[in-house]
């Protein structure tokens, strides 16, 4: 980080104009829109169909975990003006930043095909005459076109719209389900784990704790405020408000999906294996409008997650390797092209990401999460860099509990190979 940027972030409050609350809404929206991808929609839909609405409290817990694990990350960027991946590179070691980048990139490549397949399923429901492979190619090229320019403000505005669309579409679907949901609404107050299955808790928490969002959020936060005249405290306050707003919306969207699935399928004996299946099967139960709303939400979720991965990889490469962060730098263009075209090639060749590749990526992400949370814990406790924004005792206790939770998740992933 340059001295100029530090000076800008430390200017007196009187030099900073007031900022409407909605203009604080940005980096968190980009991350939240990524989290609500086809994988999350599928996981929550299947959980609702199988276990009912009693899992709502777990989704709220998962969003709280996501919120609290990101707070120290935002503190770091407010205090130093750098992203946490830059901090890992400079304070922990460049080998760590490089390994983390490659682990995150491999996961992005494996899951990117799933993002565009999810969006294509939705398009195929509305326009069935167009083959899915055509939709995958068109959606990937569209997302690459947006990411090619790398304009942060454009990405921020797109994801603000995305979050509004996700709230509207999935909440309208839940509204269609509401007249039939009286019998299951009371399940939300049971605060129990269905059938004592701890794996359900871990799966829902894991779908909210996407590893690359832990390092991407601070990068987007840096981009938003690097030219501003706001003080460190003002940046921190606005960033926390942004985070609260988007994780609240994330919980609302997730609960709406859960309610729709639970109302339509719980106790009926019907099973669903994907979000696409759910969109199709909603029609005879809740009507065609519910299916259309859900399909539009699924498209939005898939496209926004795909756009996130295309945008974030060049930025993370620059932070990890101390290279140019400019979108038009040749190496960043190359990373963008690879990230965009490999998933399309996988779909053309295999019809999607090969199962072995997805399993390997899930394993890497699952094992990377505790490593990443531990490294971030060490980084955000460096008083010489954090100053008054260093983790508090309470914050450390909460984050140690989260580290324990993601370690259990990693052990589960590891044991699944035997």
XYZ file of C-alpha atoms in Angstrom:
418
model
C 0.000 0.000 0.000
C 1.300 3.475 -0.841
C 1.843 6.235 1.680
C -0.541 8.385 -0.380
C -3.363 5.908 0.160
C -2.692 5.775 3.919
C -2.824 9.552 4.033
C -6.139 9.574 2.160
C -7.654 7.054 4.533
C -6.507 9.043 7.556
C -7.773 12.504 6.647
C -9.851 14.443 9.193
C -13.590 13.755 9.325
C -14.434 17.337 8.354
C -12.886 16.816 4.915
C -15.154 13.885 4.138
C -18.607 14.528 2.692
C -21.585 12.712 4.106
C -22.409 9.411 2.420
C -26.006 8.163 2.029
C -26.502 4.699 3.498
C -27.188 3.165 0.089
C -23.822 4.354 -1.234
C -22.131 2.280 1.471
C -23.796 -0.724 -0.098
C -21.226 -2.292 -2.386
C -18.422 -4.735 -1.519
C -20.756 -6.775 0.686
C -23.305 -6.992 -2.140
C -20.661 -8.412 -4.493
C -19.730 -11.081 -1.946
C -23.322 -11.909 -0.940
C -24.351 -12.252 -4.597
C -21.492 -14.735 -5.037
C -22.529 -16.777 -1.997
C -26.094 -17.161 -3.295
C -25.016 -19.296 -6.250
C -26.580 -22.444 -7.715
C -24.763 -24.532 -5.097
C -26.342 -22.635 -2.213
C -29.770 -22.636 -3.880
C -29.488 -26.411 -4.401
C -28.196 -27.166 -0.888
C -30.919 -25.113 0.808
C -33.651 -26.457 -1.512
C -32.698 -30.084 -0.893
C -32.422 -29.441 2.868
C -35.891 -27.858 2.956
C -37.451 -30.688 0.959
C -35.859 -33.320 3.181
C -35.996 -31.753 6.644
C -38.616 -29.009 6.441
C -38.469 -25.474 7.849
C -36.796 -26.534 11.084
C -33.411 -25.671 9.558
C -34.174 -21.932 9.419
C -32.280 -21.241 12.640
C -29.190 -22.961 11.197
C -29.252 -20.626 8.189
C -29.415 -17.631 10.525
C -26.501 -19.091 12.501
C -24.518 -19.650 9.278
C -25.050 -16.026 8.243
C -23.946 -14.829 11.691
C -20.801 -16.944 11.361
C -20.161 -15.405 7.929
C -20.673 -11.908 9.338
C -18.365 -12.305 12.332
C -15.572 -13.941 10.367
C -15.530 -10.982 7.956
C -15.397 -8.236 10.592
C -11.658 -8.615 11.347
C -11.009 -8.690 7.589
C -12.705 -5.301 7.243
C -10.799 -3.998 10.259
C -7.544 -4.939 8.545
C -8.377 -3.045 5.365
C -9.688 -0.002 7.251
C -6.496 0.088 9.339
C -3.925 -0.569 6.593
C -5.610 0.266 3.279
C -4.509 -3.108 1.904
C -6.366 -6.343 1.242
C -5.861 -9.281 3.586
C -4.185 -11.285 0.808
C -1.629 -8.485 0.488
C -1.280 -8.642 4.265
C -0.696 -12.397 4.146
C 1.920 -11.867 1.431
C 3.793 -9.156 3.338
C 3.321 -10.283 6.949
C 2.996 -14.089 6.845
C 4.927 -14.992 3.697
C 4.624 -14.830 -0.067
C 4.520 -18.641 -0.309
C 1.304 -18.586 1.741
C -0.347 -15.956 -0.446
C 0.585 -17.899 -3.608
C -0.668 -21.240 -2.264
C -3.935 -19.647 -1.128
C -4.412 -18.038 -4.549
C -3.865 -21.282 -6.463
C -6.177 -23.193 -4.124
C -8.924 -20.604 -4.591
C -8.389 -20.467 -8.349
C -8.668 -24.231 -8.748
C -11.938 -24.167 -6.829
C -13.224 -21.319 -8.992
C -12.385 -23.194 -12.208
C -14.131 -26.359 -11.023
C -17.278 -24.649 -9.755
C -17.532 -22.026 -12.502
C -19.130 -24.517 -14.887
C -21.747 -25.224 -12.209
C -22.526 -21.505 -11.932
C -23.284 -21.144 -15.621
C -25.061 -24.506 -15.822
C -27.351 -23.321 -13.014
C -28.066 -20.072 -14.846
C -28.572 -22.019 -18.090
C -31.086 -24.364 -16.428
C -33.157 -21.312 -15.583
C -32.924 -19.935 -19.118
C -33.813 -23.351 -20.511
C -36.995 -23.392 -18.442
C -38.105 -20.102 -19.958
C -36.697 -20.707 -23.466
C -36.626 -24.513 -23.848
C -35.850 -24.439 -27.593
C -32.317 -23.107 -26.991
C -29.792 -25.852 -26.043
C -28.200 -25.510 -22.627
C -24.668 -25.512 -24.028
C -25.537 -22.393 -26.047
C -26.754 -20.648 -22.898
C -23.570 -21.621 -21.015
C -21.413 -20.151 -23.784
C -23.462 -16.951 -24.074
C -23.567 -16.386 -20.315
C -19.830 -16.956 -19.953
C -19.042 -14.533 -22.772
C -21.429 -11.944 -21.299
C -19.798 -12.174 -17.866
C -16.327 -12.003 -19.428
C -17.319 -8.862 -21.323
C -18.308 -7.142 -18.074
C -15.224 -8.384 -16.210
C -12.927 -7.424 -19.112
C -13.219 -3.713 -18.311
C -12.698 -4.314 -14.585
C -14.553 -1.170 -13.551
C -15.292 -1.538 -9.839
C -18.225 0.886 -9.872
C -19.897 -1.089 -12.670
C -19.474 -4.338 -10.768
C -20.826 -2.755 -7.586
C -23.937 -1.393 -9.328
C -24.619 -4.691 -11.097
C -24.485 -6.582 -7.811
C -26.753 -4.080 -6.080
C -29.331 -4.894 -8.745
C -28.556 -8.609 -8.369
C -29.264 -8.545 -4.628
C -32.579 -6.749 -5.194
C -33.517 -9.329 -7.851
C -32.588 -12.231 -5.563
C -34.672 -10.826 -2.716
C -37.659 -10.142 -4.955
C -37.650 -13.420 -6.903
C -37.095 -15.825 -4.022
C -39.319 -13.897 -1.618
C -42.116 -13.805 -4.214
C -41.711 -17.571 -4.571
C -41.990 -17.930 -0.797
C -45.029 -15.636 -0.837
C -46.708 -18.015 -3.283
C -45.947 -20.827 -0.841
C -47.187 -18.922 2.218
C -50.863 -20.020 2.135
C -49.746 -23.643 2.289
C -47.010 -23.139 4.882
C -48.931 -22.702 8.144
C -48.282 -26.258 9.182
C -44.513 -26.012 8.921
C -43.831 -22.441 10.106
C -43.769 -23.562 13.731
C -40.824 -25.847 12.955
C -38.558 -22.788 12.848
C -38.930 -22.409 16.627
C -37.781 -25.920 17.512
C -34.049 -25.042 17.417
C -33.138 -28.687 16.970
C -30.920 -30.594 14.564
C -33.120 -32.907 12.450
C -32.434 -36.533 13.296
C -29.326 -35.343 15.157
C -27.554 -35.024 11.806
C -24.627 -32.659 12.464
C -23.596 -32.928 8.812
C -26.633 -30.853 7.833
C -25.397 -28.024 10.049
C -21.915 -28.243 8.554
C -23.237 -28.355 4.981
C -25.359 -25.224 5.461
C -22.547 -23.349 7.209
C -20.115 -24.403 4.465
C -22.379 -23.080 1.725
C -22.234 -19.609 3.353
C -18.483 -19.686 4.118
C -17.117 -19.584 0.568
C -13.282 -19.412 0.938
C -12.568 -16.854 -1.786
C -15.060 -14.387 -0.308
C -12.906 -14.203 2.835
C -10.092 -12.565 0.875
C -12.117 -10.945 -1.913
C -14.236 -8.711 0.329
C -11.233 -6.745 1.584
C -9.978 -6.333 -1.998
C -13.294 -4.842 -3.117
C -13.398 -2.694 0.015
C -9.941 -1.353 -0.825
C -11.048 -0.555 -4.388
C -14.132 1.283 -3.170
C -12.359 3.578 -0.710
C -8.809 3.969 -2.023
C -9.586 7.338 -3.644
C -11.863 8.580 -0.877
C -11.215 11.188 1.801
C -12.959 9.225 4.545
C -11.153 8.477 7.782
C -10.312 4.947 8.864
C -13.175 4.998 11.373
C -15.656 6.214 8.757
C -14.554 3.521 6.311
C -14.844 0.890 9.034
C -18.326 2.026 10.084
C -19.670 2.163 6.535
C -18.130 -1.206 5.703
C -19.716 -2.820 8.768
C -23.094 -1.368 7.769
C -22.604 -2.795 4.281
C -21.735 -6.188 5.761
C -24.750 -6.189 8.115
C -27.120 -5.217 5.334
C -25.949 -7.903 2.938
C -25.776 -10.770 5.418
C -29.287 -9.835 6.564
C -30.425 -10.051 2.928
C -28.485 -13.303 2.579
C -30.377 -14.794 5.530
C -33.700 -13.533 4.120
C -33.042 -15.069 0.685
C -31.890 -18.390 2.151
C -34.917 -18.653 4.436
C -37.240 -17.807 1.514
C -35.722 -20.662 -0.533
C -35.988 -23.015 2.452
C -39.639 -22.092 3.044
C -40.526 -22.639 -0.625
C -38.874 -26.067 -0.710
C -40.272 -27.145 2.657
C -43.816 -26.061 1.779
C -43.780 -27.724 -1.627
C -41.980 -30.988 -0.886
C -41.523 -31.738 2.818
C -43.482 -34.820 3.837
C -44.671 -35.570 0.285
C -42.143 -38.279 -0.490
C -40.910 -36.319 -3.515
C -37.177 -35.741 -3.832
C -35.183 -33.082 -5.635
C -31.531 -33.298 -6.591
C -30.918 -29.803 -7.928
C -32.321 -26.291 -8.003
C -33.341 -26.902 -11.608
C -35.443 -29.877 -10.506
C -37.107 -27.724 -7.892
C -37.989 -24.995 -10.385
C -39.693 -27.552 -12.651
C -41.558 -29.328 -9.869
C -42.895 -26.120 -8.307
C -45.380 -25.568 -11.152
C -48.034 -28.169 -10.250
C -47.740 -27.315 -6.554
C -47.436 -23.541 -6.353
C -48.280 -22.477 -9.896
C -46.387 -21.269 -12.950
C -45.601 -17.844 -11.492
C -43.666 -19.422 -8.627
C -41.653 -21.430 -11.135
C -40.866 -18.320 -13.185
C -39.825 -16.354 -10.088
C -37.636 -19.215 -8.894
C -36.095 -19.647 -12.376
C -35.240 -15.943 -12.591
C -33.695 -16.147 -9.123
C -31.674 -19.201 -10.140
C -30.431 -17.426 -13.272
C -29.447 -14.392 -11.223
C -27.642 -16.553 -8.664
C -25.679 -18.453 -11.308
C -24.729 -15.442 -13.407
C -23.675 -13.284 -10.439
C -21.496 -16.057 -8.990
C -19.901 -16.611 -12.382
C -19.246 -12.889 -12.794
C -17.717 -12.766 -9.304
C -15.214 -15.527 -10.089
C -14.200 -13.897 -13.354
C -13.694 -10.525 -11.685
C -11.967 -11.610 -8.530
C -9.246 -13.959 -9.831
C -7.122 -11.289 -11.584
C -7.410 -9.049 -8.519
C -6.347 -11.838 -6.146
C -3.427 -12.736 -8.413
C -2.134 -9.168 -8.214
C -2.451 -9.182 -4.416
C -0.818 -12.600 -3.966
C 2.100 -12.078 -6.366
C 2.600 -8.297 -5.941
C 1.739 -7.721 -9.583
C -0.300 -5.045 -11.306
C -3.955 -4.848 -10.253
C -4.943 -3.083 -13.470
C -7.557 -5.107 -15.392
C -5.806 -4.433 -18.704
C -2.450 -5.857 -17.563
C -1.545 -8.790 -19.877
C -1.272 -11.336 -17.049
C -4.654 -10.298 -15.654
C -6.256 -10.568 -19.088
C -4.767 -14.065 -19.383
C -6.150 -15.173 -16.009
C -9.566 -13.788 -16.948
C -9.581 -15.675 -20.260
C -8.520 -18.947 -18.614
C -11.143 -18.560 -15.894
C -13.785 -17.842 -18.525
C -13.026 -20.476 -21.128
C -12.000 -23.564 -19.131
C -15.504 -24.002 -17.600
C -17.076 -23.654 -21.064
C -14.648 -26.253 -22.408
C -15.603 -28.597 -19.546
C -19.287 -28.226 -20.373
C -18.696 -28.800 -24.090
C -16.519 -31.871 -23.370
C -18.164 -33.491 -20.363
C -21.544 -31.771 -20.084
C -20.302 -30.074 -16.924
C -17.360 -30.247 -14.542
C -16.204 -33.874 -14.176
C -17.304 -35.249 -10.810
C -13.698 -36.062 -9.878
C -12.680 -32.431 -10.472
C -15.554 -31.079 -8.381
C -14.790 -33.504 -5.542
C -11.125 -32.502 -5.625
C -12.047 -28.813 -5.581
C -14.465 -29.366 -2.682
C -11.704 -31.154 -0.788
C -9.224 -28.358 -1.437
C -11.746 -25.687 -0.427
C -12.758 -27.654 2.660
C -9.156 -28.119 3.750
C -8.208 -24.553 2.778
C -10.902 -22.962 4.932
C -9.354 -23.749 8.366
C -5.889 -22.812 7.072
C -7.239 -19.517 5.756
C -9.183 -18.704 8.942
C -6.108 -19.444 11.095
C -3.858 -17.277 8.901
C -6.422 -14.451 9.013
C -6.657 -14.836 12.801
C -2.881 -14.393 13.118
C -2.845 -11.480 10.663
C -5.664 -9.504 12.284
C -4.025 -9.781 15.709
C -0.870 -7.926 14.602
C -1.082 -4.850 16.794
C 1.728 -3.038 14.965
C -0.366 -3.023 11.768
C -3.888 -3.012 13.196
C -3.449 -0.426 15.941
C -6.771 0.291 17.638
C -8.535 -1.999 15.145
C -6.781 -5.082 16.503
C -9.124 -7.941 17.394
C -10.816 -7.625 20.760
C -10.938 -10.459 23.278
C -14.583 -11.173 22.388
C -13.795 -11.128 18.678
C -10.970 -13.599 19.211
C -13.219 -15.970 21.167
C -15.856 -15.874 18.402
C -13.267 -16.446 15.686
C -11.614 -19.307 17.558
C -15.037 -20.966 17.762
C -15.442 -20.474 13.999
C -11.988 -21.949 13.386
C -13.079 -24.990 15.403
C -16.261 -25.297 13.332
C -14.489 -25.122 9.964
C -11.841 -27.561 11.233
C -14.600 -30.084 11.939
C -15.852 -29.446 8.404
C -12.344 -30.075 7.019
C -12.050 -33.322 8.962
C -15.401 -34.410 7.556
C -14.172 -33.679 4.005
C -10.924 -35.557 4.661
C -12.685 -38.621 6.091
C -15.066 -38.745 3.105
C -12.145 -40.005 1.004
C -11.837 -43.197 3.083
